[in-house]
Each structure stands twice: as C-alpha cells, then as structure tokens.
Short mmCIF file of N, CA and C in Angstrom, two decimals:
data_model
loop_
_atom_site.label_atom_id
_atom_site.label_comp_id
_atom_site.label_asym_id
_atom_site.label_seq_id
_atom_site.Cartn_x
_atom_site.Cartn_y
_atom_site.Cartn_z
N MET A 820 -23.47 29.40 26.43
CA MET A 820 -23.01 28.32 25.60
C MET A 820 -21.69 27.80 26.19
N PRO A 821 -21.67 26.57 26.76
CA PRO A 821 -20.45 26.06 27.37
C PRO A 821 -19.39 25.75 26.32
N THR A 822 -18.17 26.09 26.65
CA THR A 822 -17.05 25.82 25.76
C THR A 822 -15.95 25.16 26.58
N THR A 823 -15.41 24.05 26.05
CA THR A 823 -14.31 23.38 26.73
C THR A 823 -13.18 23.22 25.75
N THR A 824 -11.99 23.64 26.13
CA THR A 824 -10.81 23.45 25.30
C THR A 824 -9.94 22.42 25.99
N THR A 825 -9.58 21.38 25.26
CA THR A 825 -8.74 20.34 25.83
C THR A 825 -7.53 20.13 24.94
N GLU A 826 -6.47 19.62 25.53
CA GLU A 826 -5.30 19.23 24.74
C GLU A 826 -5.62 17.88 24.11
N PRO A 827 -4.99 17.56 22.97
CA PRO A 827 -5.27 16.29 22.31
C PRO A 827 -4.98 15.10 23.22
N THR A 828 -5.92 14.17 23.23
CA THR A 828 -5.75 12.93 23.98
C THR A 828 -6.20 11.78 23.11
N VAL A 829 -6.09 10.58 23.63
CA VAL A 829 -6.47 9.41 22.84
C VAL A 829 -7.97 9.18 22.90
N ASP A 830 -8.59 9.26 24.08
CA ASP A 830 -10.01 8.99 24.24
C ASP A 830 -10.73 10.22 24.78
N PRO A 831 -11.93 10.49 24.25
CA PRO A 831 -12.67 11.62 24.80
C PRO A 831 -13.14 11.28 26.21
N SER A 832 -13.21 12.27 27.06
CA SER A 832 -13.73 12.06 28.40
C SER A 832 -14.80 13.11 28.66
N THR A 833 -15.76 12.74 29.44
CA THR A 833 -16.84 13.65 29.74
C THR A 833 -16.52 14.41 31.02
N PRO A 834 -16.48 15.73 30.95
CA PRO A 834 -16.21 16.49 32.16
C PRO A 834 -17.38 16.37 33.15
N ALA A 835 -17.11 16.70 34.39
CA ALA A 835 -18.12 16.57 35.44
C ALA A 835 -19.36 17.41 35.15
N ASP A 836 -19.18 18.57 34.50
CA ASP A 836 -20.32 19.45 34.24
C ASP A 836 -21.14 19.04 33.02
N GLY A 837 -20.73 17.99 32.30
CA GLY A 837 -21.48 17.50 31.15
C GLY A 837 -21.25 18.26 29.87
N ALA A 838 -20.31 19.18 29.86
CA ALA A 838 -20.02 19.96 28.65
C ALA A 838 -19.32 19.06 27.62
N PRO A 839 -19.59 19.29 26.33
CA PRO A 839 -18.93 18.50 25.29
C PRO A 839 -17.41 18.70 25.29
N THR A 840 -16.72 17.68 24.86
CA THR A 840 -15.26 17.74 24.73
C THR A 840 -14.88 17.29 23.32
N ALA A 841 -13.66 17.63 22.93
CA ALA A 841 -13.17 17.24 21.60
C ALA A 841 -11.74 16.74 21.74
N VAL A 842 -11.40 15.71 20.97
CA VAL A 842 -10.04 15.19 20.94
C VAL A 842 -9.67 14.83 19.50
N LEU A 843 -8.36 14.73 19.25
CA LEU A 843 -7.84 14.42 17.92
C LEU A 843 -7.07 13.11 17.94
N SER A 844 -7.04 12.41 16.83
CA SER A 844 -6.25 11.19 16.72
C SER A 844 -4.76 11.52 16.70
N ASN A 845 -4.40 12.69 16.18
CA ASN A 845 -3.02 13.17 16.15
C ASN A 845 -3.02 14.64 16.50
N ALA A 846 -2.07 15.05 17.34
CA ALA A 846 -2.00 16.45 17.74
C ALA A 846 -1.44 17.33 16.63
N SER A 847 -0.70 16.72 15.70
CA SER A 847 -0.17 17.50 14.57
C SER A 847 -0.21 16.65 13.31
N VAL A 848 -0.62 17.29 12.22
CA VAL A 848 -0.71 16.63 10.92
C VAL A 848 -0.28 17.61 9.83
N ALA A 849 0.04 17.07 8.68
CA ALA A 849 0.38 17.89 7.51
C ALA A 849 -0.82 17.91 6.58
N PRO A 850 -0.95 18.94 5.77
CA PRO A 850 -2.03 18.96 4.78
C PRO A 850 -1.97 17.70 3.92
N GLY A 851 -3.14 17.12 3.66
CA GLY A 851 -3.22 15.90 2.86
C GLY A 851 -3.21 14.63 3.70
N GLU A 852 -2.93 14.74 5.02
CA GLU A 852 -2.93 13.58 5.90
C GLU A 852 -4.31 13.41 6.54
N GLU A 853 -4.60 12.16 6.96
CA GLU A 853 -5.87 11.87 7.62
C GLU A 853 -5.83 12.23 9.09
N LEU A 854 -6.99 12.61 9.59
CA LEU A 854 -7.16 13.00 10.98
C LEU A 854 -8.54 12.55 11.42
N THR A 855 -8.64 12.00 12.63
CA THR A 855 -9.94 11.66 13.18
C THR A 855 -10.21 12.59 14.35
N ILE A 856 -11.37 13.23 14.31
CA ILE A 856 -11.79 14.17 15.35
C ILE A 856 -12.98 13.53 16.06
N THR A 857 -12.91 13.47 17.37
CA THR A 857 -13.98 12.84 18.14
C THR A 857 -14.46 13.79 19.22
N GLY A 858 -15.79 13.87 19.36
CA GLY A 858 -16.39 14.68 20.41
C GLY A 858 -17.29 13.82 21.27
N SER A 859 -17.43 14.22 22.50
CA SER A 859 -18.32 13.47 23.40
C SER A 859 -19.27 14.42 24.11
N ASN A 860 -20.31 13.83 24.66
CA ASN A 860 -21.33 14.52 25.44
C ASN A 860 -22.22 15.42 24.59
N PHE A 861 -22.52 14.95 23.37
CA PHE A 861 -23.49 15.63 22.51
C PHE A 861 -24.82 14.88 22.63
N LYS A 862 -25.90 15.52 22.23
CA LYS A 862 -27.22 14.89 22.31
C LYS A 862 -27.30 13.75 21.30
N PRO A 863 -27.61 12.53 21.76
CA PRO A 863 -27.72 11.40 20.84
C PRO A 863 -28.70 11.69 19.70
N GLY A 864 -28.29 11.34 18.48
CA GLY A 864 -29.12 11.55 17.30
C GLY A 864 -29.00 12.93 16.69
N SER A 865 -28.34 13.86 17.35
CA SER A 865 -28.19 15.21 16.80
C SER A 865 -26.97 15.29 15.88
N THR A 866 -26.98 16.29 15.02
CA THR A 866 -25.89 16.49 14.06
C THR A 866 -24.91 17.51 14.61
N ALA A 867 -23.62 17.19 14.48
CA ALA A 867 -22.56 18.10 14.90
C ALA A 867 -21.75 18.50 13.67
N THR A 868 -21.31 19.75 13.65
CA THR A 868 -20.50 20.26 12.54
C THR A 868 -19.07 20.48 13.03
N PHE A 869 -18.11 20.01 12.23
CA PHE A 869 -16.69 20.12 12.54
C PHE A 869 -16.08 21.21 11.66
N THR A 870 -15.49 22.23 12.29
CA THR A 870 -14.93 23.36 11.55
C THR A 870 -13.50 23.62 12.01
N LEU A 871 -12.61 23.85 11.05
CA LEU A 871 -11.23 24.21 11.34
C LEU A 871 -11.12 25.72 11.31
N HIS A 872 -10.63 26.29 12.40
CA HIS A 872 -10.54 27.75 12.48
C HIS A 872 -9.13 28.27 12.39
N SER A 873 -9.04 29.34 11.93
CA SER A 873 -8.16 30.41 11.55
C SER A 873 -8.94 31.00 10.40
N ASP A 874 -8.86 30.36 9.23
CA ASP A 874 -9.83 30.66 8.17
C ASP A 874 -10.86 29.55 8.31
N PRO A 875 -12.10 29.86 8.62
CA PRO A 875 -13.05 28.77 8.84
C PRO A 875 -13.18 27.85 7.62
N ILE A 876 -12.93 26.57 7.86
CA ILE A 876 -13.10 25.53 6.83
C ILE A 876 -13.97 24.46 7.45
N VAL A 877 -15.17 24.26 6.89
CA VAL A 877 -16.05 23.21 7.39
C VAL A 877 -15.47 21.87 6.91
N LEU A 878 -15.14 21.02 7.88
CA LEU A 878 -14.55 19.72 7.57
C LEU A 878 -15.60 18.65 7.32
N GLY A 879 -16.78 18.82 7.91
CA GLY A 879 -17.85 17.85 7.70
C GLY A 879 -18.79 17.82 8.89
N THR A 880 -19.74 16.87 8.84
CA THR A 880 -20.70 16.71 9.92
C THR A 880 -20.77 15.24 10.31
N ALA A 881 -21.29 14.99 11.50
CA ALA A 881 -21.50 13.62 11.98
C ALA A 881 -22.70 13.62 12.91
N ILE A 882 -23.33 12.48 13.04
CA ILE A 882 -24.48 12.33 13.92
C ILE A 882 -24.02 11.63 15.20
N ALA A 883 -24.41 12.19 16.32
CA ALA A 883 -24.04 11.62 17.62
C ALA A 883 -24.69 10.26 17.80
N ASN A 884 -23.89 9.30 18.26
CA ASN A 884 -24.43 7.96 18.50
C ASN A 884 -25.24 7.96 19.81
N SER A 885 -25.71 6.79 20.24
CA SER A 885 -26.57 6.69 21.42
C SER A 885 -25.85 7.10 22.71
N GLU A 886 -24.52 7.12 22.68
CA GLU A 886 -23.74 7.53 23.85
C GLU A 886 -23.32 9.00 23.77
N GLY A 887 -23.76 9.71 22.71
CA GLY A 887 -23.44 11.12 22.56
C GLY A 887 -22.06 11.37 21.97
N ILE A 888 -21.50 10.37 21.30
CA ILE A 888 -20.17 10.49 20.69
C ILE A 888 -20.34 10.81 19.20
N VAL A 889 -19.58 11.79 18.73
CA VAL A 889 -19.51 12.11 17.30
C VAL A 889 -18.07 11.91 16.86
N SER A 890 -17.89 11.43 15.64
CA SER A 890 -16.54 11.19 15.14
C SER A 890 -16.51 11.46 13.64
N LEU A 891 -15.44 12.11 13.22
CA LEU A 891 -15.28 12.43 11.80
C LEU A 891 -13.84 12.13 11.39
N LYS A 892 -13.70 11.30 10.36
CA LYS A 892 -12.38 11.04 9.78
C LYS A 892 -12.29 11.89 8.53
N VAL A 893 -11.25 12.72 8.46
CA VAL A 893 -11.13 13.68 7.37
C VAL A 893 -9.68 13.76 6.91
N THR A 894 -9.51 14.06 5.63
CA THR A 894 -8.18 14.36 5.10
C THR A 894 -8.03 15.87 5.16
N LEU A 895 -6.98 16.32 5.84
CA LEU A 895 -6.78 17.75 6.00
C LEU A 895 -6.56 18.39 4.63
N PRO A 896 -7.34 19.42 4.28
CA PRO A 896 -7.21 20.06 2.95
C PRO A 896 -5.79 20.57 2.70
N SER A 897 -5.36 20.50 1.47
CA SER A 897 -4.00 20.93 1.10
C SER A 897 -3.82 22.44 1.22
N THR A 898 -4.92 23.17 1.33
CA THR A 898 -4.85 24.64 1.41
C THR A 898 -4.61 25.16 2.82
N VAL A 899 -4.62 24.26 3.82
CA VAL A 899 -4.44 24.69 5.20
C VAL A 899 -2.98 25.08 5.43
N THR A 900 -2.78 26.26 5.98
CA THR A 900 -1.42 26.76 6.22
C THR A 900 -0.85 26.17 7.51
N PRO A 901 0.46 25.96 7.54
CA PRO A 901 1.09 25.45 8.77
C PRO A 901 0.88 26.43 9.93
N GLY A 902 0.81 25.89 11.13
CA GLY A 902 0.63 26.70 12.32
C GLY A 902 -0.38 26.05 13.26
N VAL A 903 -0.72 26.76 14.32
CA VAL A 903 -1.68 26.25 15.30
C VAL A 903 -3.07 26.71 14.89
N HIS A 904 -3.98 25.76 14.82
CA HIS A 904 -5.37 26.03 14.45
C HIS A 904 -6.27 25.47 15.55
N THR A 905 -7.55 25.76 15.47
CA THR A 905 -8.52 25.23 16.42
C THR A 905 -9.61 24.49 15.65
N VAL A 906 -9.89 23.27 16.09
CA VAL A 906 -11.01 22.51 15.53
C VAL A 906 -12.16 22.71 16.50
N ILE A 907 -13.31 23.14 15.97
CA ILE A 907 -14.49 23.38 16.81
C ILE A 907 -15.61 22.47 16.33
N ILE A 908 -16.19 21.74 17.29
CA ILE A 908 -17.36 20.91 17.01
C ILE A 908 -18.56 21.64 17.59
N THR A 909 -19.53 21.98 16.74
CA THR A 909 -20.74 22.66 17.22
C THR A 909 -21.93 21.73 17.03
N GLY A 910 -22.84 21.78 17.97
CA GLY A 910 -24.03 20.94 17.90
C GLY A 910 -24.87 21.16 19.14
N LEU A 911 -25.64 20.14 19.50
CA LEU A 911 -26.46 20.22 20.71
C LEU A 911 -25.78 19.42 21.81
N GLY A 912 -25.66 20.05 22.97
CA GLY A 912 -25.12 19.35 24.13
C GLY A 912 -26.09 18.29 24.60
N SER A 913 -25.67 17.49 25.55
CA SER A 913 -26.53 16.41 26.06
C SER A 913 -27.82 16.95 26.67
N ASN A 914 -27.82 18.23 27.09
CA ASN A 914 -29.02 18.85 27.66
C ASN A 914 -29.94 19.43 26.57
N GLY A 915 -29.54 19.31 25.27
CA GLY A 915 -30.37 19.79 24.18
C GLY A 915 -30.11 21.24 23.80
N GLU A 916 -29.23 21.93 24.52
CA GLU A 916 -28.91 23.32 24.19
C GLU A 916 -27.69 23.37 23.27
N ALA A 917 -27.60 24.48 22.52
CA ALA A 917 -26.45 24.67 21.62
C ALA A 917 -25.16 24.61 22.43
N ALA A 918 -24.20 23.88 21.89
CA ALA A 918 -22.94 23.72 22.60
C ALA A 918 -21.81 23.53 21.59
N GLU A 919 -20.60 23.72 22.08
CA GLU A 919 -19.44 23.47 21.22
C GLU A 919 -18.28 22.97 22.07
N ALA A 920 -17.38 22.28 21.39
CA ALA A 920 -16.15 21.82 22.02
C ALA A 920 -15.02 22.14 21.06
N SER A 921 -13.85 22.48 21.61
CA SER A 921 -12.74 22.83 20.74
C SER A 921 -11.46 22.16 21.20
N VAL A 922 -10.54 22.02 20.26
CA VAL A 922 -9.24 21.43 20.54
C VAL A 922 -8.22 22.04 19.58
N LYS A 923 -7.00 22.22 20.06
CA LYS A 923 -5.94 22.80 19.23
C LYS A 923 -5.36 21.72 18.32
N LEU A 924 -5.02 22.13 17.10
CA LEU A 924 -4.39 21.26 16.12
C LEU A 924 -3.18 21.99 15.54
N THR A 925 -2.05 21.33 15.53
CA THR A 925 -0.86 21.91 14.91
C THR A 925 -0.72 21.34 13.51
N VAL A 926 -0.71 22.22 12.53
CA VAL A 926 -0.53 21.82 11.14
C VAL A 926 0.93 22.05 10.80
N VAL A 927 1.59 20.96 10.39
CA VAL A 927 3.01 21.05 10.03
C VAL A 927 3.13 21.13 8.52
N ALA A 928 4.24 21.69 8.07
CA ALA A 928 4.47 21.80 6.62
C ALA A 928 4.58 20.41 6.01
N ALA A 929 3.99 20.24 4.85
CA ALA A 929 4.08 18.97 4.14
C ALA A 929 5.51 18.74 3.71
N ALA A 930 5.96 17.50 3.77
CA ALA A 930 7.31 17.17 3.32
C ALA A 930 7.40 17.45 1.83
N SER A 931 8.35 18.32 1.46
CA SER A 931 8.49 18.66 0.05
C SER A 931 9.49 17.73 -0.60
N SER A 932 9.23 17.41 -1.83
CA SER A 932 10.11 16.52 -2.59
C SER A 932 10.84 17.34 -3.64
N THR A 933 12.16 17.38 -3.57
CA THR A 933 12.92 18.14 -4.55
C THR A 933 12.87 17.47 -5.91
N SER A 934 12.64 16.16 -5.93
CA SER A 934 12.60 15.48 -7.22
C SER A 934 11.39 15.92 -8.04
N SER A 935 10.28 16.23 -7.36
CA SER A 935 9.10 16.67 -8.11
C SER A 935 9.32 18.06 -8.69
N THR A 936 10.08 18.89 -8.01
CA THR A 936 10.31 20.23 -8.56
C THR A 936 11.35 20.19 -9.66
N GLN A 937 12.23 19.20 -9.66
CA GLN A 937 13.24 19.11 -10.70
C GLN A 937 12.75 18.32 -11.91
N ALA A 938 11.63 17.61 -11.76
CA ALA A 938 11.15 16.78 -12.86
C ALA A 938 10.88 17.60 -14.11
N GLY A 939 10.36 18.81 -13.95
CA GLY A 939 10.08 19.65 -15.10
C GLY A 939 11.25 20.52 -15.51
N ASN A 940 12.36 20.41 -14.83
CA ASN A 940 13.52 21.24 -15.11
C ASN A 940 14.34 20.62 -16.22
N SER A 941 14.57 21.35 -17.31
CA SER A 941 15.32 20.81 -18.44
C SER A 941 16.82 20.91 -18.22
N ASN A 942 17.24 21.55 -17.15
CA ASN A 942 18.66 21.66 -16.86
C ASN A 942 19.11 20.38 -16.18
N ASN A 943 19.97 19.60 -16.83
CA ASN A 943 20.40 18.31 -16.31
C ASN A 943 21.67 18.42 -15.49
N ASP A 944 22.09 19.60 -15.09
CA ASP A 944 23.31 19.76 -14.30
C ASP A 944 23.20 19.05 -12.96
N ASP A 945 21.98 18.85 -12.45
CA ASP A 945 21.81 18.25 -11.15
C ASP A 945 21.77 16.72 -11.20
N LEU A 946 21.82 16.14 -12.39
CA LEU A 946 21.75 14.68 -12.49
C LEU A 946 23.07 14.06 -12.05
N ALA A 947 22.96 12.93 -11.40
CA ALA A 947 24.15 12.24 -10.92
C ALA A 947 24.85 11.55 -12.08
N SER A 948 26.17 11.49 -12.01
CA SER A 948 26.95 10.77 -13.01
C SER A 948 26.94 9.30 -12.62
N THR A 949 26.53 8.44 -13.53
CA THR A 949 26.40 7.02 -13.20
C THR A 949 27.43 6.15 -13.91
N GLY A 950 28.36 6.73 -14.62
CA GLY A 950 29.38 5.92 -15.31
C GLY A 950 30.20 6.78 -16.24
N ALA A 951 31.07 6.11 -17.02
CA ALA A 951 31.94 6.81 -17.96
C ALA A 951 31.13 7.34 -19.13
N GLY A 952 31.64 8.39 -19.76
CA GLY A 952 30.98 8.95 -20.93
C GLY A 952 31.19 8.02 -22.13
N THR A 953 30.41 8.19 -23.16
CA THR A 953 30.49 7.32 -24.34
C THR A 953 31.43 7.84 -25.41
N THR A 954 31.88 9.06 -25.30
CA THR A 954 32.74 9.66 -26.33
C THR A 954 34.01 8.85 -26.59
N PRO A 955 34.76 8.39 -25.58
CA PRO A 955 35.97 7.61 -25.88
C PRO A 955 35.65 6.32 -26.65
N PHE A 956 34.54 5.70 -26.32
CA PHE A 956 34.17 4.46 -27.01
C PHE A 956 33.78 4.74 -28.46
N LEU A 957 33.05 5.83 -28.70
CA LEU A 957 32.68 6.18 -30.06
C LEU A 957 33.90 6.52 -30.91
N LEU A 958 34.84 7.26 -30.33
CA LEU A 958 36.06 7.60 -31.07
C LEU A 958 36.90 6.34 -31.35
N GLY A 959 36.98 5.44 -30.38
CA GLY A 959 37.70 4.18 -30.58
C GLY A 959 37.08 3.35 -31.68
N GLY A 960 35.75 3.27 -31.68
CA GLY A 960 35.05 2.51 -32.73
C GLY A 960 35.26 3.13 -34.10
N LEU A 961 35.20 4.45 -34.17
CA LEU A 961 35.43 5.14 -35.44
C LEU A 961 36.85 4.88 -35.94
N LEU A 962 37.81 4.90 -35.02
CA LEU A 962 39.21 4.62 -35.39
C LEU A 962 39.35 3.19 -35.94
N LEU A 963 38.66 2.24 -35.34
CA LEU A 963 38.71 0.85 -35.83
C LEU A 963 38.09 0.74 -37.22
N VAL A 964 36.98 1.43 -37.44
CA VAL A 964 36.34 1.39 -38.77
C VAL A 964 37.28 1.99 -39.82
N VAL A 965 37.90 3.13 -39.52
CA VAL A 965 38.83 3.77 -40.46
C VAL A 965 40.03 2.86 -40.72
N ALA A 966 40.57 2.24 -39.67
CA ALA A 966 41.73 1.34 -39.83
C ALA A 966 41.34 0.13 -40.67
N GLY A 967 40.15 -0.41 -40.45
CA GLY A 967 39.68 -1.55 -41.24
C GLY A 967 39.50 -1.18 -42.70
N ALA A 968 38.93 -0.02 -42.95
CA ALA A 968 38.75 0.44 -44.33
C ALA A 968 40.09 0.66 -45.01
N PHE A 969 41.04 1.25 -44.29
CA PHE A 969 42.37 1.48 -44.84
C PHE A 969 43.06 0.14 -45.18
N THR A 970 42.94 -0.84 -44.29
CA THR A 970 43.53 -2.16 -44.51
C THR A 970 42.88 -2.82 -45.73
N LEU A 971 41.60 -2.77 -45.85
CA LEU A 971 40.88 -3.37 -46.97
C LEU A 971 41.29 -2.72 -48.29
N ILE A 972 41.39 -1.41 -48.31
CA ILE A 972 41.77 -0.69 -49.54
C ILE A 972 43.21 -1.04 -49.92
N SER A 973 44.11 -1.07 -48.94
CA SER A 973 45.51 -1.38 -49.26
C SER A 973 45.66 -2.82 -49.73
N ARG A 974 44.87 -3.77 -49.23
CA ARG A 974 44.93 -5.16 -49.72
C ARG A 974 44.43 -5.23 -51.16
N ARG A 975 43.39 -4.52 -51.46
CA ARG A 975 42.88 -4.55 -52.84
C ARG A 975 43.88 -3.97 -53.81
N LYS A 976 44.59 -2.89 -53.38
CA LYS A 976 45.61 -2.30 -54.24
C LYS A 976 46.75 -3.29 -54.48
N ARG A 977 47.15 -4.03 -53.44
CA ARG A 977 48.24 -5.02 -53.58
C ARG A 977 47.81 -6.14 -54.53
N LYS A 978 46.58 -6.62 -54.35
CA LYS A 978 46.13 -7.72 -55.21
C LYS A 978 46.04 -7.25 -56.68
N SER A 979 45.58 -6.02 -56.90
CA SER A 979 45.45 -5.54 -58.26
C SER A 979 46.81 -5.24 -58.89
N SER A 980 47.79 -4.88 -58.10
CA SER A 980 49.13 -4.61 -58.64
C SER A 980 49.88 -5.92 -58.89
N HIS A 981 49.56 -7.03 -58.26
CA HIS A 981 50.19 -8.31 -58.49
C HIS A 981 49.53 -9.09 -59.60
N ALA A 982 48.41 -8.73 -59.99
CA ALA A 982 47.71 -9.50 -61.01
C ALA A 982 48.06 -9.12 -62.39
#
C-alpha cells in the first residue's frame, strides 16, 4: 500500500510513481475553523475517506472527479486538541488498489475570550470605571429638597404669625 507524506502546499501534485498525495488549504488551524483537504491521483469515481489522526476522527468522504482529485471542506471539530496531527485520505489509487495519502496538520489553540468567561461572573470588580459615582449627586439633591422644605415651612410660619 503506497503512502506519501507531503508538507502542506497550495496545489496537489502527482508524484512520478503515481501514488496519491494530500495537501491542506492551511498548514495550521484552530478548532472551529474551516479547512480544505485535497488529494490527487485517486481512481476517478471512487470514494475517499478523510480521517484526522491522533485520536481517529472521520472528517468525511468525497468522490474522486474525472482527474482523480478528491476535496473536502470541513470545519475542524472543537474537540480536537492542539498539536501536530496527521490527516489521512484512504481510497483507491489510480491503479485501482487500496491507497492512502497523508499530510501533517498543526492544530493551534483557539483564541480564548476573557469576556465570555467573565460574563457569568457576578463579581463586578473587573468592570471599568466609566465616570463619577452618583452618590454626591444624590446627597446634593437630598440637601436641596430638605432646604426647600425648610424654606417653605419657615415662610408658612411667618405668614401665619403676621396674620
């Protein structure tokens, strides 16, 4: 069973011996990101299976076109751990015998958002201060209300004592 390991490239190329090859649209991706995997030199009309190895995860299948090219666009599962993995395409080679092609894929850690982890946190110590507090304004308003009430009461007392 011929096996060819290639580094990620943009276009698949057929080796001189006719063995299948595999390439990736991106050499490194994070879980949840899209990736296109392309293989060449498979038997036209045959089905190829795409599997991510370390923990085998079947990513999907594709049928080889008339030129023996298979291609699969997939969203990398969120369960894939960061590190170097191998994508293996298995199917029938152009000669009709079982064949596979493999390529290395680097899975990078997904960008974490601290805001999502703090969203459920009831501790507001981490919130930014965006202006002055309201306490001085509330106390000032209360003082004005008390002064107004005092003025109103003292005017009524004066009017009632003059009458």
